[in-house]
């Protein structure tokens, strides 16, 4: 007489609670930055900020040199604007240095405040230009000939536009200059030149003034975007580098027991998670490479969105992967232990262990054991993985003796109930009809001794 019984085996609620608390603790431990990595990141931050300040100061000095050739009234406005924008950016970098011990956590908030401050400054800049243009007009009226006045004004505007254009193209990354459409603004200047050549001096002056103001605003915007984007990019790449290092550090971790305590053995995280750690590492590396290669092409709001959404997602995945590896390794050991407990139970019924192994010698799959009695009866025990800490126990028996249906059922219940004595919960026992099972062809002797389920 044969039979195939199935039941779901779980651990107790008390053990679930201990493991849950251990997973919370392990989550933060997995994400903890080592002192060495922390110090390296802090040094990198300080070095980056110092380089950025040096570049900002250098651009300021270069622009001061350009301003010396501007019209007097424009020179005063531009010098004031240039000093304001430099002061704002220096203030931003100083705040980053103050918050650097938090490893960039507040960079996004600092930049959001900086955006508002710069916007207010640019509004003030435009008001200054409006007032200074009247001074320019009054100065030109001192020239007796109207035509001479117009030509002199046109020559000054063209010179200033050329100086400002040369500065923009020489000082800023081409991708930013292109994004802010400097070339499109200069096409308007060519229209003004044609008006000049055709004798429409006043129309040409109006266009040249508009072109200069647009170029001045673009320079301020490019300067601002260069500092903000570069800061966000470095913030993100630094955090991504720390995540990559954590992925490397966590390739092998200690498994845990049912109390949530770490064991002395080691397990391979990728083995127990289907290469999830390697996949995360490659995704983090790809984003870091993309930011290095073309990060300046992304507007500040896109970079902030990446920082606000992608980095926490990567971080959460890393914590989940570590816990998943520990869960899977522990569950594998549980499958082995359950099979051994069942073997102990059937030994009391006259059976002797014959063989046992994991499917395909893969610790992540089900565990199969076989026992036989002197009369030729045999029992096959298979413990398959389920969700979380659930496992499906299959008991397949082929009795050769004179057992009736009630006796077969009684023996099966004895086996399942024996697991409860060891603190395991046994779900509803089901009869499985017409089920066939072929145990793994690679045989290994089964013992009731503890077997290491962690694979190095």
Short mmCIF file of C-alpha atoms in Angstrom, two decimals:
data_model
loop_
_atom_site.label_atom_id
_atom_site.label_comp_id
_atom_site.label_asym_id
_atom_site.label_seq_id
_atom_site.Cartn_x
_atom_site.Cartn_y
_atom_site.Cartn_z
CA UNK A 1 0.00 0.00 0.00
CA UNK A 2 1.32 3.40 -0.93
CA UNK A 3 0.55 6.96 0.03
CA UNK A 4 1.74 10.52 -0.51
CA UNK A 5 1.11 13.05 2.22
CA UNK A 6 1.99 16.75 2.15
CA UNK A 7 2.09 19.45 4.86
CA UNK A 8 3.53 22.96 5.23
CA UNK A 9 6.12 23.26 8.01
CA UNK A 10 6.83 26.64 9.57
CA UNK A 11 8.78 27.99 12.50
CA UNK A 12 7.05 29.36 15.61
CA UNK A 13 5.88 32.96 16.02
CA UNK A 14 8.50 33.46 18.71
CA UNK A 15 11.25 32.50 16.28
CA UNK A 16 9.73 34.70 13.60
CA UNK A 17 9.89 37.64 15.99
CA UNK A 18 13.53 37.00 16.89
CA UNK A 19 14.46 36.72 13.22
CA UNK A 20 12.52 39.89 12.37
CA UNK A 21 14.41 41.84 15.02
CA UNK A 22 17.68 40.35 13.79
CA UNK A 23 16.89 41.37 10.20
CA UNK A 24 16.28 44.97 11.27
CA UNK A 25 19.60 44.97 13.09
CA UNK A 26 21.40 43.30 10.20
CA UNK A 27 19.90 45.79 7.72
CA UNK A 28 21.63 48.75 9.35
CA UNK A 29 24.81 46.82 9.98
CA UNK A 30 24.99 45.93 6.29
CA UNK A 31 24.75 49.60 5.33
CA UNK A 32 27.21 50.84 7.95
CA UNK A 33 30.22 52.57 6.42
CA UNK A 34 33.59 51.45 7.69
CA UNK A 35 35.83 54.04 9.35
CA UNK A 36 38.33 53.69 6.53
CA UNK A 37 35.69 54.34 3.84
CA UNK A 38 34.24 57.20 5.87
CA UNK A 39 37.59 58.92 6.24
CA UNK A 40 38.36 58.42 2.55
CA UNK A 41 35.01 59.91 1.57
CA UNK A 42 35.51 62.86 3.89
CA UNK A 43 38.96 63.55 2.44
CA UNK A 44 37.52 63.25 -1.08
CA UNK A 45 34.78 65.75 -0.21
CA UNK A 46 37.22 68.30 1.20
CA UNK A 47 39.56 67.91 -1.77
CA UNK A 48 36.68 68.30 -4.22
CA UNK A 49 35.33 71.43 -2.52
CA UNK A 50 38.80 72.98 -2.44
CA UNK A 51 39.29 72.29 -6.17
CA UNK A 52 35.86 73.77 -6.91
CA UNK A 53 36.63 76.91 -4.91
CA UNK A 54 39.97 77.28 -6.69
CA UNK A 55 38.28 77.00 -10.11
CA UNK A 56 35.56 79.45 -9.10
CA UNK A 57 38.17 81.96 -7.91
CA UNK A 58 40.17 81.50 -11.11
CA UNK A 59 37.11 82.19 -13.27
CA UNK A 60 36.38 85.28 -11.18
CA UNK A 61 39.89 86.63 -11.75
CA UNK A 62 39.67 85.91 -15.49
CA UNK A 63 36.33 87.68 -15.76
CA UNK A 64 37.67 90.68 -13.86
CA UNK A 65 40.31 90.93 -16.56
CA UNK A 66 37.64 90.88 -19.25
CA UNK A 67 35.60 93.53 -17.42
CA UNK A 68 38.46 96.00 -17.62
CA UNK A 69 37.73 96.39 -21.34
CA UNK A 70 33.94 96.82 -20.97
CA UNK A 71 32.04 100.09 -21.14
CA UNK A 72 32.39 101.85 -17.81
CA UNK A 73 28.73 101.59 -16.84
CA UNK A 74 28.48 97.91 -17.84
CA UNK A 75 31.74 97.19 -16.09
CA UNK A 76 30.34 98.37 -12.76
CA UNK A 77 27.18 96.32 -13.06
CA UNK A 78 28.99 93.18 -14.25
CA UNK A 79 31.60 93.48 -11.52
CA UNK A 80 28.87 93.73 -8.91
CA UNK A 81 26.99 90.77 -10.38
CA UNK A 82 30.16 88.70 -10.68
CA UNK A 83 31.07 89.32 -7.06
CA UNK A 84 27.55 88.42 -5.93
CA UNK A 85 27.46 85.14 -7.81
CA UNK A 86 30.92 84.19 -6.54
CA UNK A 87 29.90 85.01 -2.98
CA UNK A 88 26.77 82.87 -3.31
CA UNK A 89 28.70 79.89 -4.64
CA UNK A 90 31.39 80.22 -1.98
CA UNK A 91 28.66 80.28 0.65
CA UNK A 92 27.22 77.06 -0.85
CA UNK A 93 30.60 75.31 -0.76
CA UNK A 94 31.21 76.46 2.81
CA UNK A 95 27.87 74.98 3.86
CA UNK A 96 28.76 71.72 2.12
CA UNK A 97 31.98 71.62 4.10
CA UNK A 98 30.02 72.18 7.31
CA UNK A 99 27.68 69.29 6.47
CA UNK A 100 30.31 67.02 4.91
CA UNK A 101 30.42 64.77 7.97
CA UNK A 102 26.92 63.61 7.02
CA UNK A 103 28.32 62.23 3.75
CA UNK A 104 26.31 64.47 1.42
CA UNK A 105 22.91 63.82 3.00
CA UNK A 106 21.99 67.54 3.07
CA UNK A 107 23.49 68.55 -0.28
CA UNK A 108 20.15 68.47 -2.10
CA UNK A 109 18.51 70.76 0.46
CA UNK A 110 21.44 73.18 0.33
CA UNK A 111 21.21 73.41 -3.44
CA UNK A 112 17.45 73.98 -3.35
CA UNK A 113 18.05 76.97 -1.07
CA UNK A 114 20.88 78.11 -3.33
CA UNK A 115 18.60 78.07 -6.39
CA UNK A 116 16.18 80.48 -4.70
CA UNK A 117 18.99 82.77 -3.58
CA UNK A 118 20.51 82.94 -7.06
CA UNK A 119 17.11 83.64 -8.62
CA UNK A 120 16.65 86.63 -6.33
CA UNK A 121 20.14 87.84 -7.18
CA UNK A 122 19.46 87.64 -10.94
CA UNK A 123 16.25 89.64 -10.52
CA UNK A 124 18.30 92.35 -8.79
CA UNK A 125 20.86 92.15 -11.61
CA UNK A 126 18.22 92.92 -14.24
CA UNK A 127 17.04 95.94 -12.24
CA UNK A 128 20.61 97.25 -12.12
CA UNK A 129 20.91 96.93 -15.90
CA UNK A 130 17.73 98.92 -16.45
CA UNK A 131 19.07 101.83 -14.41
CA UNK A 132 22.55 101.75 -15.93
CA UNK A 133 21.25 101.85 -19.49
CA UNK A 134 20.01 105.38 -18.89
CA UNK A 135 23.54 106.35 -17.84
CA UNK A 136 24.90 104.89 -21.06
CA UNK A 137 22.39 106.88 -23.11
CA UNK A 138 23.18 110.13 -21.29
CA UNK A 139 26.92 109.65 -21.81
CA UNK A 140 26.49 109.18 -25.54
CA UNK A 141 24.45 112.36 -25.84
CA UNK A 142 27.63 114.28 -25.07
CA UNK A 143 28.84 113.41 -28.57
CA UNK A 144 27.64 116.22 -30.89
CA UNK A 145 26.97 114.20 -34.02
CA UNK A 146 24.05 111.83 -33.68
CA UNK A 147 25.52 109.46 -36.24
CA UNK A 148 28.87 109.51 -34.50
CA UNK A 149 27.13 108.81 -31.20
CA UNK A 150 25.31 105.81 -32.66
CA UNK A 151 28.39 104.39 -34.35
CA UNK A 152 30.46 104.80 -31.17
CA UNK A 153 27.76 103.05 -29.18
CA UNK A 154 27.49 100.23 -31.71
CA UNK A 155 31.25 99.65 -31.66
CA UNK A 156 31.27 99.48 -27.86
CA UNK A 157 28.37 97.01 -27.74
CA UNK A 158 29.95 94.77 -30.40
CA UNK A 159 33.28 94.80 -28.56
CA UNK A 160 31.66 93.93 -25.22
CA UNK A 161 29.57 91.16 -26.78
CA UNK A 162 32.67 89.65 -28.38
CA UNK A 163 34.62 89.78 -25.11
CA UNK A 164 31.77 88.17 -23.18
CA UNK A 165 31.30 85.50 -25.85
CA UNK A 166 34.98 84.58 -25.87
CA UNK A 167 34.94 84.28 -22.08
CA UNK A 168 31.90 81.97 -22.07
CA UNK A 169 33.33 79.63 -24.70
CA UNK A 170 36.75 79.50 -23.09
CA UNK A 171 35.72 79.05 -19.44
CA UNK A 172 32.72 76.69 -19.44
CA UNK A 173 32.13 73.08 -20.58
CA UNK A 174 30.85 72.96 -24.20
CA UNK A 175 27.81 70.86 -23.21
CA UNK A 176 26.57 73.61 -20.89
CA UNK A 177 27.27 76.39 -23.39
CA UNK A 178 25.34 74.45 -26.02
CA UNK A 179 22.46 73.68 -23.65
CA UNK A 180 21.95 77.33 -22.81
CA UNK A 181 21.84 78.25 -26.50
CA UNK A 182 24.60 80.84 -26.62
CA UNK A 183 24.89 80.30 -30.37
CA UNK A 184 21.22 81.11 -30.83
CA UNK A 185 21.66 84.42 -29.01
CA UNK A 186 24.65 85.27 -31.18
CA UNK A 187 22.52 84.80 -34.28
CA UNK A 188 20.56 87.83 -33.09
CA UNK A 189 23.85 89.75 -32.95
CA UNK A 190 24.46 88.95 -36.61
CA UNK A 191 21.02 90.42 -37.39
CA UNK A 192 22.07 93.60 -35.58
CA UNK A 193 25.28 93.74 -37.62
CA UNK A 194 23.25 93.61 -40.84
CA UNK A 195 21.07 96.47 -39.55
CA UNK A 196 24.28 98.39 -38.80
CA UNK A 197 25.63 97.80 -42.29
CA UNK A 198 22.32 98.96 -43.77
CA UNK A 199 22.39 102.14 -41.71
CA UNK A 200 19.67 101.21 -39.20
CA UNK A 201 21.83 102.23 -36.25
CA UNK A 202 19.18 102.64 -33.57
CA UNK A 203 17.59 99.25 -34.35
CA UNK A 204 21.05 97.65 -34.26
CA UNK A 205 21.82 99.21 -30.86
CA UNK A 206 18.57 97.92 -29.39
CA UNK A 207 19.33 94.37 -30.58
CA UNK A 208 22.95 94.55 -29.37
CA UNK A 209 21.78 95.62 -25.91
CA UNK A 210 19.34 92.71 -25.76
CA UNK A 211 22.04 90.30 -26.90
CA UNK A 212 24.47 91.50 -24.26
CA UNK A 213 21.90 91.22 -21.47
CA UNK A 214 20.96 87.72 -22.61
CA UNK A 215 24.61 86.66 -22.74
CA UNK A 216 25.23 88.13 -19.29
CA UNK A 217 22.25 86.24 -17.88
CA UNK A 218 23.38 83.06 -19.63
CA UNK A 219 26.86 83.42 -18.16
CA UNK A 220 25.38 83.75 -14.69
CA UNK A 221 23.09 80.77 -15.29
CA UNK A 222 25.89 78.61 -16.71
CA UNK A 223 28.13 79.51 -13.76
CA UNK A 224 25.34 78.59 -11.37
CA UNK A 225 24.44 75.37 -13.13
CA UNK A 226 28.08 74.32 -13.38
CA UNK A 227 28.53 74.65 -9.62
CA UNK A 228 25.19 73.10 -8.67
CA UNK A 229 25.36 70.18 -11.10
CA UNK A 230 29.00 69.44 -10.38
CA UNK A 231 28.28 69.41 -6.67
CA UNK A 232 25.31 67.06 -7.05
CA UNK A 233 27.24 64.80 -9.42
CA UNK A 234 30.14 64.51 -7.01
CA UNK A 235 27.76 63.95 -4.12
CA UNK A 236 26.03 61.11 -5.97
CA UNK A 237 29.17 59.49 -7.40
CA UNK A 238 30.74 59.54 -3.96
CA UNK A 239 27.70 57.84 -2.43
CA UNK A 240 27.58 55.36 -5.32
CA UNK A 241 31.26 54.56 -4.77
CA UNK A 242 30.52 53.86 -1.10
CA UNK A 243 27.66 51.56 -2.13
CA UNK A 244 29.92 49.72 -4.56
CA UNK A 245 32.46 49.23 -1.80
CA UNK A 246 29.74 47.86 0.49
CA UNK A 247 28.74 45.42 -2.25
CA UNK A 248 32.33 44.20 -2.42
CA UNK A 249 32.63 43.99 1.37
CA UNK A 250 29.39 42.01 1.65
CA UNK A 251 30.12 39.31 -0.92
CA UNK A 252 30.62 36.91 1.97
CA UNK A 253 28.71 37.29 5.24
CA UNK A 254 28.00 35.29 8.39
CA UNK A 255 24.77 33.26 8.35
CA UNK A 256 22.41 33.33 11.30
CA UNK A 257 20.73 30.71 13.45
CA UNK A 258 17.06 30.59 14.49
CA UNK A 259 17.80 33.02 17.31
CA UNK A 260 19.09 35.59 14.81
CA UNK A 261 22.65 35.25 16.09
CA UNK A 262 25.53 35.18 13.62
CA UNK A 263 27.40 31.92 13.13
CA UNK A 264 31.14 31.52 12.64
CA UNK A 265 30.71 30.20 9.10
CA UNK A 266 30.57 32.25 5.91
CA UNK A 267 28.08 32.23 3.05
CA UNK A 268 28.33 33.62 -0.48
CA UNK A 269 25.62 36.27 -0.91
CA UNK A 270 25.39 35.94 -4.70
CA UNK A 271 25.00 32.18 -4.44
CA UNK A 272 22.07 32.50 -2.06
CA UNK A 273 20.33 35.35 -3.93
CA UNK A 274 20.73 34.34 -7.57
CA UNK A 275 23.48 36.92 -8.30
CA UNK A 276 21.37 39.77 -6.90
CA UNK A 277 24.40 41.42 -5.28
CA UNK A 278 26.39 41.36 -8.52
CA UNK A 279 23.43 42.80 -10.42
CA UNK A 280 23.09 45.62 -7.91
CA UNK A 281 26.82 46.34 -8.14
CA UNK A 282 26.62 46.58 -11.94
CA UNK A 283 23.61 48.92 -11.80
CA UNK A 284 25.33 51.19 -9.29
CA UNK A 285 28.52 51.17 -11.35
CA UNK A 286 26.61 51.95 -14.57
CA UNK A 287 24.91 54.98 -12.99
CA UNK A 288 28.19 56.25 -11.60
CA UNK A 289 29.84 55.87 -15.01
CA UNK A 290 26.95 57.67 -16.72
CA UNK A 291 27.19 60.56 -14.26
CA UNK A 292 30.93 60.85 -14.83
CA UNK A 293 30.45 60.75 -18.59
CA UNK A 294 27.41 62.94 -19.15
CA UNK A 295 26.13 64.09 -15.78
CA UNK A 296 26.43 67.78 -16.70
CA UNK A 297 23.79 67.24 -19.38
CA UNK A 298 21.20 66.49 -16.70
CA UNK A 299 19.37 69.50 -15.23
CA UNK A 300 19.57 70.05 -11.49
CA UNK A 301 16.02 68.81 -10.92
CA UNK A 302 16.81 65.51 -12.68
CA UNK A 303 19.98 65.06 -10.63
CA UNK A 304 18.08 65.80 -7.44
CA UNK A 305 15.40 63.29 -8.42
CA UNK A 306 18.06 60.66 -8.99
CA UNK A 307 19.58 61.49 -5.62
CA UNK A 308 16.21 61.44 -3.84
CA UNK A 309 14.89 58.24 -5.46
CA UNK A 310 17.62 56.08 -6.96
CA UNK A 311 20.14 56.20 -4.14
CA UNK A 312 17.62 55.17 -1.44
CA UNK A 313 16.37 52.42 -3.76
CA UNK A 314 19.89 51.04 -4.18
CA UNK A 315 20.48 51.27 -0.44
CA UNK A 316 17.26 49.43 0.42
CA UNK A 317 18.06 46.72 -2.11
CA UNK A 318 21.47 46.14 -0.56
CA UNK A 319 19.95 45.66 2.88
CA UNK A 320 17.27 43.37 1.46
CA UNK A 321 19.83 41.27 -0.45
CA UNK A 322 21.92 40.65 2.67
CA UNK A 323 18.89 39.58 4.66
CA UNK A 324 17.60 37.46 1.78
CA UNK A 325 20.91 35.58 1.65
CA UNK A 326 20.71 34.86 5.37
CA UNK A 327 17.05 33.80 5.10
CA UNK A 328 17.73 31.44 2.23
CA UNK A 329 20.76 29.89 3.90
CA UNK A 330 18.86 29.40 7.18
CA UNK A 331 15.88 27.97 5.34
CA UNK A 332 18.17 25.49 3.60
CA UNK A 333 19.43 24.31 6.97
CA UNK A 334 15.83 24.04 8.16
CA UNK A 335 15.00 21.75 5.23
CA UNK A 336 17.88 19.49 6.16
CA UNK A 337 16.89 19.53 9.85
CA UNK A 338 13.25 18.74 9.03
CA UNK A 339 14.29 15.78 6.90
CA UNK A 340 16.52 14.51 9.72
CA UNK A 341 13.70 14.80 12.25
CA UNK A 342 11.40 12.84 9.94
CA UNK A 343 14.06 10.17 9.56
CA UNK A 344 14.25 9.88 13.35
CA UNK A 345 10.50 9.43 13.44
CA UNK A 346 10.39 6.70 10.77
CA UNK A 347 13.33 4.92 12.41
CA UNK A 348 11.02 4.29 15.36
CA UNK A 349 8.70 2.55 12.89
CA UNK A 350 11.42 0.15 11.78
CA UNK A 351 12.98 2.06 8.90
CA UNK A 352 16.68 2.71 8.36
CA UNK A 353 18.16 5.74 6.51
CA UNK A 354 19.49 4.90 3.07
CA UNK A 355 20.52 8.09 1.34
CA UNK A 356 19.95 11.84 1.28
CA UNK A 357 20.96 14.90 -0.74
CA UNK A 358 19.82 18.28 -2.00
CA UNK A 359 18.33 18.34 -5.50
CA UNK A 360 21.18 18.60 -8.01
CA UNK A 361 23.54 19.09 -5.06
CA UNK A 362 22.15 22.63 -4.85
CA UNK A 363 21.59 23.80 -1.27
CA UNK A 364 19.00 26.28 -2.48
CA UNK A 365 16.66 23.52 -3.65
CA UNK A 366 14.72 20.81 -1.87
CA UNK A 367 16.28 18.12 0.30
CA UNK A 368 15.48 14.45 -0.41
CA UNK A 369 16.04 11.50 1.93
CA UNK A 370 15.13 7.84 1.67
CA UNK A 371 14.58 5.13 4.28
CA UNK A 372 13.77 1.43 3.93
CA UNK A 373 12.60 -1.39 6.21
CA UNK A 374 13.54 -5.04 6.33
CA UNK A 375 10.34 -6.10 4.52
CA UNK A 376 11.15 -3.95 1.50
CA UNK A 377 8.92 -1.01 2.38
CA UNK A 378 10.40 2.39 1.63
CA UNK A 379 9.73 6.01 2.46
CA UNK A 380 10.90 9.01 0.47
CA UNK A 381 11.09 12.33 2.31
CA UNK A 382 11.27 15.55 0.31
CA UNK A 383 11.38 19.03 1.84
CA UNK A 384 10.83 21.80 -0.73
CA UNK A 385 11.43 25.53 -0.12
CA UNK A 386 8.41 27.79 0.25
CA UNK A 387 7.92 31.47 1.08
CA UNK A 388 9.96 32.99 3.91
CA UNK A 389 10.49 30.26 6.48
CA UNK A 390 7.86 27.88 5.15
CA UNK A 391 8.82 24.51 3.74
CA UNK A 392 6.66 21.88 2.08
CA UNK A 393 7.19 18.40 3.47
CA UNK A 394 6.26 15.49 1.18
CA UNK A 395 6.10 12.01 2.69
CA UNK A 396 5.86 9.27 0.04
CA UNK A 397 5.53 5.74 1.43
CA UNK A 398 5.33 2.32 -0.23
CA UNK A 399 4.47 -0.30 2.38
CA UNK A 400 4.95 -4.00 1.56
CA UNK A 401 3.41 -5.28 4.80
CA UNK A 402 -0.24 -6.03 5.65
CA UNK A 403 -1.19 -2.46 6.62
CA UNK A 404 -4.69 -1.15 6.12
CA UNK A 405 -5.54 2.45 5.21
CA UNK A 406 -6.11 3.48 8.82
CA UNK A 407 -2.71 2.16 9.89
CA UNK A 408 -0.96 3.95 7.02
CA UNK A 409 -2.68 7.21 7.96
CA UNK A 410 -1.79 6.73 11.64
CA UNK A 411 1.89 6.20 10.83
CA UNK A 412 1.96 9.33 8.67
CA UNK A 413 0.35 11.41 11.41
CA UNK A 414 2.91 10.13 13.90
CA UNK A 415 5.69 11.42 11.65
CA UNK A 416 4.15 14.86 11.17
CA UNK A 417 3.28 15.23 14.84
CA UNK A 418 6.83 14.37 15.84
CA UNK A 419 7.97 17.69 14.30
CA UNK A 420 5.81 19.67 16.70
CA UNK A 421 7.84 18.35 19.60
CA UNK A 422 10.81 20.23 18.16
CA UNK A 423 9.03 23.61 18.00
CA UNK A 424 7.85 23.43 14.39
CA UNK A 425 4.34 24.25 13.25
CA UNK A 426 2.71 21.65 11.02
CA UNK A 427 -0.07 22.83 8.71
CA UNK A 428 -2.94 20.78 7.40
CA UNK A 429 -1.89 17.35 6.18
CA UNK A 430 -3.10 16.68 2.63
CA UNK A 431 -3.37 13.48 0.63
CA UNK A 432 -1.67 13.84 -2.76
CA UNK A 433 -3.10 11.52 -5.41
CA UNK A 434 -1.08 9.79 -8.14
CA UNK A 435 2.11 11.64 -7.33
CA UNK A 436 5.43 10.32 -8.52
CA UNK A 437 8.83 11.37 -7.36
CA UNK A 438 12.28 10.49 -8.55
CA UNK A 439 14.97 11.20 -6.00
CA UNK A 440 18.23 12.70 -7.14
CA UNK A 441 20.41 10.14 -8.88
CA UNK A 442 23.52 11.31 -7.04
CA UNK A 443 23.35 9.55 -3.68
CA UNK A 444 24.89 10.66 -0.45
CA UNK A 445 24.72 8.79 2.87
CA UNK A 446 22.17 10.30 5.21
CA UNK A 447 23.12 10.89 8.83
CA UNK A 448 21.26 12.46 11.69
CA UNK A 449 24.26 14.64 12.49
CA UNK A 450 24.23 18.40 11.88
CA UNK A 451 25.10 19.24 8.28
CA UNK A 452 26.49 22.59 7.22
CA UNK A 453 24.07 24.22 4.82
CA UNK A 454 26.19 27.26 4.08
CA UNK A 455 28.02 27.13 0.81
CA UNK A 456 31.29 29.06 0.62
#
